[in-house]
Short mmCIF file of C-alpha atoms in Angstrom, two decimals:
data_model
loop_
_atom_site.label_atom_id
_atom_site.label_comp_id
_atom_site.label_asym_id
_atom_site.label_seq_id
_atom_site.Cartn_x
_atom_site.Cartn_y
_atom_site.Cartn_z
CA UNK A 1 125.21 125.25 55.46
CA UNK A 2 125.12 128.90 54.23
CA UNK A 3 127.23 128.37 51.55
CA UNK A 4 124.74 126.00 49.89
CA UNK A 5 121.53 127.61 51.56
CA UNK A 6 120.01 131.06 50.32
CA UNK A 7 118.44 131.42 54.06
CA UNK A 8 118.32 129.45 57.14
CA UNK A 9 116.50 130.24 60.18
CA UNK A 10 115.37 128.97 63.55
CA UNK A 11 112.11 127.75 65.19
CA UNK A 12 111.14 127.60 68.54
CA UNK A 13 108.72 125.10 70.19
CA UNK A 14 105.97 126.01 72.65
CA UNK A 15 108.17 124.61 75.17
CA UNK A 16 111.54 126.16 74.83
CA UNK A 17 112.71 128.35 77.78
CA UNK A 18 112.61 131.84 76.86
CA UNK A 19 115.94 132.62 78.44
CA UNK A 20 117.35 130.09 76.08
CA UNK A 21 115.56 131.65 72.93
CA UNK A 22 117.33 134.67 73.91
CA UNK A 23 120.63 133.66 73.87
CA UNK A 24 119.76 131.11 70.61
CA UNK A 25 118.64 134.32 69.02
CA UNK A 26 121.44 136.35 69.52
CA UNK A 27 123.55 133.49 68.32
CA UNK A 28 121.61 132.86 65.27
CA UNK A 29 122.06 136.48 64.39
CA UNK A 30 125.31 136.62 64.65
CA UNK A 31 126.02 133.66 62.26
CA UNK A 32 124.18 135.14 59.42
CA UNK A 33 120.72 133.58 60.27
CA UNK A 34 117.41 135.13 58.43
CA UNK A 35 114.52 134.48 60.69
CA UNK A 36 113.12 132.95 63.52
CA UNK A 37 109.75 131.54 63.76
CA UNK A 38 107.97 131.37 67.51
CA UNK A 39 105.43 128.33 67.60
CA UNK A 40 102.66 128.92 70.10
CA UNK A 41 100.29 126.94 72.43
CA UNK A 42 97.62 128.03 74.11
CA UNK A 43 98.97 126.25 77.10
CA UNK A 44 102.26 127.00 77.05
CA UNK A 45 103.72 130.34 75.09
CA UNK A 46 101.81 133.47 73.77
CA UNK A 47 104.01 133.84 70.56
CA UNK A 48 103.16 137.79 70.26
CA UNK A 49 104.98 138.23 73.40
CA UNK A 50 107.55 135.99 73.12
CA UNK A 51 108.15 138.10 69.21
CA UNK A 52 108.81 141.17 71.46
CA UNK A 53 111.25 139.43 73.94
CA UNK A 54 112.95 138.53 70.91
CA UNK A 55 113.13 141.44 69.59
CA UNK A 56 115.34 142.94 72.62
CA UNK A 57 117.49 140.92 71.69
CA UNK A 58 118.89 141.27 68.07
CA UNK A 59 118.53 144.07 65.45
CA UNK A 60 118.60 142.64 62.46
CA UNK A 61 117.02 139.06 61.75
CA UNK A 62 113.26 138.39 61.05
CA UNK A 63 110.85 137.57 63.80
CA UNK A 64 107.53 135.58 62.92
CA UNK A 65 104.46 133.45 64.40
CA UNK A 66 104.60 130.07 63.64
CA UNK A 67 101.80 130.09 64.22
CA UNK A 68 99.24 131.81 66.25
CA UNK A 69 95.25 130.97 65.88
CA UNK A 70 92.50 133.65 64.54
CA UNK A 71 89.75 132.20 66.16
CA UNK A 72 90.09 133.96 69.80
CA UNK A 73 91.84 137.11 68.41
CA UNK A 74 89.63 139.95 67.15
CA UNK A 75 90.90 140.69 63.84
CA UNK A 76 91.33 144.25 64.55
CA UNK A 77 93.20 143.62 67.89
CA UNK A 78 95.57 141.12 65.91
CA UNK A 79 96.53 144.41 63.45
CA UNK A 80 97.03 146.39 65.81
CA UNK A 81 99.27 144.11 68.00
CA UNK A 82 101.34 143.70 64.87
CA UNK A 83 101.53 147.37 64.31
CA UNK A 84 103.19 147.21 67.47
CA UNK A 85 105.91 144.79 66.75
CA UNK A 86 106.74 146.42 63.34
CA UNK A 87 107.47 149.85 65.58
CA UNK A 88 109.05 147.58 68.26
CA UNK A 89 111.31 145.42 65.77
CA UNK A 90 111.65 148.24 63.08
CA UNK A 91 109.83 146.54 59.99
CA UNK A 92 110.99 142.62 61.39
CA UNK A 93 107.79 141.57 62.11
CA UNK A 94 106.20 138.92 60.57
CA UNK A 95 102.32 137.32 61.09
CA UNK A 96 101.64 133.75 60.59
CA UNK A 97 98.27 132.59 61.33
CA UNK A 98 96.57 129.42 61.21
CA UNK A 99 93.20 127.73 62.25
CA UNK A 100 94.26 125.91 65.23
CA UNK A 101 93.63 121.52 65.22
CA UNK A 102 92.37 118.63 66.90
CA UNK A 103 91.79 118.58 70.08
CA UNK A 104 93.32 121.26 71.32
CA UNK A 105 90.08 122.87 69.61
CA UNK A 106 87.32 121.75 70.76
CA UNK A 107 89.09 121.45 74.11
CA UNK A 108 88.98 124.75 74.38
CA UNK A 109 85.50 125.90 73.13
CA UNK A 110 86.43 126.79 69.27
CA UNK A 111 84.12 125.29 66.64
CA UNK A 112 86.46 124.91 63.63
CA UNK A 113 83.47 125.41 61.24
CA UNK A 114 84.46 126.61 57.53
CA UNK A 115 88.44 127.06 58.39
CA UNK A 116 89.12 128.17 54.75
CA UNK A 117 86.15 130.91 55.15
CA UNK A 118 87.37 131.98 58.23
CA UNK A 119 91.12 132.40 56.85
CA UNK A 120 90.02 134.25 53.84
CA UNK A 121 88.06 136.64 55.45
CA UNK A 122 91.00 137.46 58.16
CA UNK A 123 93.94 137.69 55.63
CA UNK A 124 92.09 140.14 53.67
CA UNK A 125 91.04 142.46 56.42
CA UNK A 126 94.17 142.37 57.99
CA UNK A 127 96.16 142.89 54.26
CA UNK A 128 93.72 145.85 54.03
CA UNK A 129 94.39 147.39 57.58
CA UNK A 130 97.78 147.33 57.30
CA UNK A 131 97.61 149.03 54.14
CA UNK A 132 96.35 151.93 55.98
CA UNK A 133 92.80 151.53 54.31
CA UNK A 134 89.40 152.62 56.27
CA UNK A 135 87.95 149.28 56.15
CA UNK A 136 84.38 148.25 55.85
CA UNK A 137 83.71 144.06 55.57
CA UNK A 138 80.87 141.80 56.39
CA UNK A 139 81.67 138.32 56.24
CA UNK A 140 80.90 135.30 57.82
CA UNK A 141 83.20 135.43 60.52
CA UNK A 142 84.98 138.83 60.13
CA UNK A 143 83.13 142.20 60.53
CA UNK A 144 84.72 145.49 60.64
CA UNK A 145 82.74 149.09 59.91
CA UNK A 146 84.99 151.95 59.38
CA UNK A 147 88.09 150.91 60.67
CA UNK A 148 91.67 152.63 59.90
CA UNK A 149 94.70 151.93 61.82
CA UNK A 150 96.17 155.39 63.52
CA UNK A 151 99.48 154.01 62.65
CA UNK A 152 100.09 152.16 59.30
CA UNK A 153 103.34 150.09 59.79
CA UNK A 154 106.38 149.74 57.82
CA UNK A 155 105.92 146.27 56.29
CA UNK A 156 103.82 143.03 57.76
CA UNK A 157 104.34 140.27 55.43
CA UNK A 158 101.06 137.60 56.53
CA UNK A 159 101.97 133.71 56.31
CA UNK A 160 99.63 131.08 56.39
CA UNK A 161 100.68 127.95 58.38
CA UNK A 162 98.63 125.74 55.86
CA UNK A 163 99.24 122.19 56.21
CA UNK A 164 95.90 120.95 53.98
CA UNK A 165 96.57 121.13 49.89
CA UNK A 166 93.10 123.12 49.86
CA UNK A 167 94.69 125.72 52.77
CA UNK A 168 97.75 125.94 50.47
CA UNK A 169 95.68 126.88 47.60
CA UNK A 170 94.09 130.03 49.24
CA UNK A 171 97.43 130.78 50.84
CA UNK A 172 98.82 131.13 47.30
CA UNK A 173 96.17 133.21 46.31
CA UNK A 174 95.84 135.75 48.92
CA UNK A 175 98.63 135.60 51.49
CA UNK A 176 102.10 136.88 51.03
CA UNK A 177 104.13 133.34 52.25
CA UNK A 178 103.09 129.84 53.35
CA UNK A 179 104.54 128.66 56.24
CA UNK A 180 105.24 124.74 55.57
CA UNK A 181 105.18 122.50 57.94
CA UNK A 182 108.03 119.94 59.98
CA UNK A 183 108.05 115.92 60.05
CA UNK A 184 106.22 116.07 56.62
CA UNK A 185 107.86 113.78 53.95
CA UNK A 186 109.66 114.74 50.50
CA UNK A 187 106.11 114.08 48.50
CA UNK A 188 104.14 115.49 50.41
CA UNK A 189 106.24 119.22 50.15
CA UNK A 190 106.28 118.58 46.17
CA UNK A 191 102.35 118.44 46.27
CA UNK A 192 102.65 121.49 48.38
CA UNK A 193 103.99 123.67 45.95
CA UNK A 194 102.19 122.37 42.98
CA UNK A 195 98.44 123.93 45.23
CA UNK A 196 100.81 127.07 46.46
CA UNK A 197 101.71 127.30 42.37
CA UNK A 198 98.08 126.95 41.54
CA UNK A 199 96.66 129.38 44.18
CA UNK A 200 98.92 132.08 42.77
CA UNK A 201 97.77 131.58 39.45
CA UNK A 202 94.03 132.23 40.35
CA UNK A 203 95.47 135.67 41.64
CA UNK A 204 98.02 136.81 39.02
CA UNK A 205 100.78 135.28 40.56
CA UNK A 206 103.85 133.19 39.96
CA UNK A 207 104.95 130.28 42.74
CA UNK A 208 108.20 132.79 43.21
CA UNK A 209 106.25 135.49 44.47
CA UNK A 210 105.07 133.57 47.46
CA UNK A 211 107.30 133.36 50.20
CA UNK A 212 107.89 129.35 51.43
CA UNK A 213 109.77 129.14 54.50
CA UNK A 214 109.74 125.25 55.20
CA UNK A 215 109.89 123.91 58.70
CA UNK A 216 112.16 121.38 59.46
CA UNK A 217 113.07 118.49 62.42
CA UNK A 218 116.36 117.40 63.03
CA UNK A 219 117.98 114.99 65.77
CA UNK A 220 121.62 115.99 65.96
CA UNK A 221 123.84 113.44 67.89
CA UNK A 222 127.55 112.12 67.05
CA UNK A 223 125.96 109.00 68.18
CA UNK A 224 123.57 107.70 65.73
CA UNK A 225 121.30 105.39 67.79
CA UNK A 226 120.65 108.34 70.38
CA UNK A 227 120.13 110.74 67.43
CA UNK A 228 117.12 108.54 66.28
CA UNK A 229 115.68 107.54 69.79
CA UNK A 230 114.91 111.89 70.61
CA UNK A 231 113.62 111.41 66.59
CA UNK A 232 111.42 108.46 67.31
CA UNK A 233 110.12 110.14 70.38
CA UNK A 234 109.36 113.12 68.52
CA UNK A 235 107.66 111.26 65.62
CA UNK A 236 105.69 109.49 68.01
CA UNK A 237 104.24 112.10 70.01
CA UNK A 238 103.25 114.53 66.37
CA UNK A 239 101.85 111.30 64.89
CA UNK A 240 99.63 111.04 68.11
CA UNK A 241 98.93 114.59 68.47
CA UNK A 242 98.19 115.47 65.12
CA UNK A 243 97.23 112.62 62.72
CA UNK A 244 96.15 114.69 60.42
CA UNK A 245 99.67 115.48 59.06
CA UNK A 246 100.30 111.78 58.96
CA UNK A 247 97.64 111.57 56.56
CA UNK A 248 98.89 114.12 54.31
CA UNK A 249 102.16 112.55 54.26
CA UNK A 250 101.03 109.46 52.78
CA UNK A 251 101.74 107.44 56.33
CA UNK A 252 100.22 104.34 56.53
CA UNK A 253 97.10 104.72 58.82
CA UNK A 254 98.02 101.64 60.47
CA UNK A 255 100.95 103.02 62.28
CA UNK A 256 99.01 105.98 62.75
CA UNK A 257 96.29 104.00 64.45
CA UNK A 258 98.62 101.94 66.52
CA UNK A 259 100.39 104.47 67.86
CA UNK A 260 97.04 106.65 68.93
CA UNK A 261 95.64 103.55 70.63
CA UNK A 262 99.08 103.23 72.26
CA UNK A 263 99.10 106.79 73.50
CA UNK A 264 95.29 107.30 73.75
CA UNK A 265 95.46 110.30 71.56
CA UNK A 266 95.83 114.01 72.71
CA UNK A 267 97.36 114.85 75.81
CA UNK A 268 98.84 111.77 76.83
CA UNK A 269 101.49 110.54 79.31
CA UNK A 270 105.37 110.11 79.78
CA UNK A 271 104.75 106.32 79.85
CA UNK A 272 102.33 106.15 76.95
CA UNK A 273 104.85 107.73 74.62
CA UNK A 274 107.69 105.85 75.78
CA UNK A 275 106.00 102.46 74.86
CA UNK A 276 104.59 104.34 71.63
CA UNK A 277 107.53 105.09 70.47
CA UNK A 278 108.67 101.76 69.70
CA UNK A 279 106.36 101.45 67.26
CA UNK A 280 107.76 104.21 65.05
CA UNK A 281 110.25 102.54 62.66
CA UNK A 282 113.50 104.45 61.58
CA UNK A 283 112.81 104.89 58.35
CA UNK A 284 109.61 106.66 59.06
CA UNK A 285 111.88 108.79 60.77
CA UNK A 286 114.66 109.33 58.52
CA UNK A 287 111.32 110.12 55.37
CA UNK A 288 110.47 113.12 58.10
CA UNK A 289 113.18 114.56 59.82
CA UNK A 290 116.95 115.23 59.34
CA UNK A 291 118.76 112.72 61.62
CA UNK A 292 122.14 111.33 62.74
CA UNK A 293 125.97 113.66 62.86
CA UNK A 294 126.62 116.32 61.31
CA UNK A 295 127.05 115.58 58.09
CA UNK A 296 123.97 113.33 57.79
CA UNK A 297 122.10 116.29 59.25
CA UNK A 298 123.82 118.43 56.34
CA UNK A 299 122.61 116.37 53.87
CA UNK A 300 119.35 116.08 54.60
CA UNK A 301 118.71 119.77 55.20
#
C-alpha cells in the first residue's frame, strides 16, 4: 500500500486494549506508518493519556486525538496538557477536537448549544496559546484574561473532527487539518472537500494547505462472507449510534429508522444488534467500508 499511498496511518477505537495499541504502534512504526489517531469515549479511554502511553513506545510516527470533546476541558488546561505531549513526544503531538454527539451528550450533562461558536472560539485561543501569545478573549463560551503559556511548544498542529459540511467550513478556515470521518460514503467525502476548499478561501487559503487525514473501516478476512458479517455488525451499531452520519451520507432514512427501532437507539444490547444487523444490506457496506481479502481491501483503500 505504500507504494501507491503518500501516508497511511492507524486508528484506535475506544475499546482497543492498550497493551495491544502498544505493540500495533511499534509495528506500525516500523513499517513506515505516519500517524496514529486515538479515538476517545468518555466511558471507555481518555485519549490524552492513552497519546502518552503511545508515545513510550515509538520515536518517530505522529500521535493525535481522534477526537477528544471541548466541552468539559477548560481551554487553558487542554493547552497546557498538549504542551505536555509535544515535550513528551518531541514535536509528535497532534490535537483533534470535536463537539461530542447524540446521546452520549446530553447523557452526560453537556448542552450542545451553538457547536460551531463553541469550536471557533476554542481553536483560536488555543492557536493563540500555543503561539506563545499573552492572551486576552471574551467569547461566548471561551474566556481567558492574560494568559501565556510558561512553555511554548515545538509544533501542535489542531484538527477538527468535523463531520457536518457547515463544521468543515470553519475547519477550513481556522484550523490547521480536518479530521474526516469512517463508514462515510464516496459522495459524501467529495462534498467534504468542496466546504474544507471553501472555508480556506474565506481565510486566504488553498484546500492543500489544510491537512485531511481521512478515517477509514475495513473488514479484512480471506473469507469473504465473515469479512462482511464483522462489517455489517459494525455498520449496524454506527448507524444506530450515530444517525447523524447516515444522514450525511445520503443513507436512506428508512434503513436508518429500522435499524434504531431494532436496536432502540444509543446504548443498546448484544441481542439488539445481532438481529439489527440483518437489516444492513452488503452493499451499504461495501459504499462505507473497505471489505473482503486482501486485495479487495487494497483496492478500496
Amino acid at each position: 500500500m505504500r507504494d501507491t499511498i503518500e501516508r497511511i496511518g492507524l486508528y484506535f477505537t475506544a475499546s482497543t486494549p492498550l497493551a495491544d495499541e502498544l505493540n500495533y504502534a511499534r509495528l506500525a512504526e516500523k513499517n513506515g506508518f505516519n500517524s496514529i489517531w486515538q479515538g476517545e469515549s468518555r466511558t471507555s479511554r481518555d485519549s490524552t493519556i492513552s497519546i502518552a502511553a503511545l508515545a513510550t513506545a515509538t520515536k518517530r510516527i505522529k500521535l493525535g486525538t481522534g477526537v477528544l470533546h471541548t466541552w468539559t476541558r477548560n481551554v487553558v488546561t487542554l493547552a497546557t496538557t498538549f504542551t505536555t505531549l509535544d515535550e513528551l513526544t518531541d514535536g509528535r503531538a497532534c490535537l483533534g477536537i470535536g463537539v461530542l454527539w447524540e446521546p452520549m451528550a446530553s447523557k452526560i450533562g453537556v448542552v450542545r448549544r451553538k457547536p460551531l461558536q463553541a469550536m471557533r472560539e476554542h481553536v483560536t485561543v488555543l492557536k493563540k496559546l500555543f503561539k506563545g501569545e499573552e492572551v486576552f478573549f471574551q467569547g461566548e463560551f471561551v474566556n481567558v484574561r492574560g494568559v501565556r503559556l510558561e512553555r511554548v511548544p515545538k509544533n501542535v498542529p489542531v484538527y477538527v473532527g468535523a463531520t457536518g459540511f457547515k463544521m468543515m467550513e470553519l475547519a477550513g478556515e481556522i484550523a490547521d487539518g480536518v479530521l474526516l470521518n469512517y463508514l462515510v460514503s464516496h459522495e459524501y467525502n467529495r462534498k467534504a472537500v468542496e466546504h474544507i476548499s471553501a472555508g480556506a478561501r474565506r481565510s486566504g487559503r488553498k484546500l492543500e494547505d489544510i491537512d485531511r487525514p481521512q478515517l477509514l473501516a475495513v473488514a479484512y478476512s480471506g473469507d469473504l462472507e465473515k469479512a462482511y458479517r464483522k462489517a455489517r455488525l459494525m455498520v449496524a451499531e454506527y448507524l444506530a449510534m450515530e444517525p447523524h452520519i447516515a444522514i450525511a451520507s445520503g443513507i436512506s432514512e428508512k434503513i436508518t429508522n429500522e435499524i434504531r427501532s431494532v436496536t432502540g437507539g444509543w446504548p443498546t444490547t448484544a441481542e439488539k444488534l445481532a438481529e439489527a444487523v440483518n437489516l444492513v444490506p452488503d452493499n451499504l457496506v461495501s459504499k462505507l467500508m473497505a471489505v473482503g481479502d486482501m486485495e479487495s481491501c487494497r483496492k478500496s483503500i
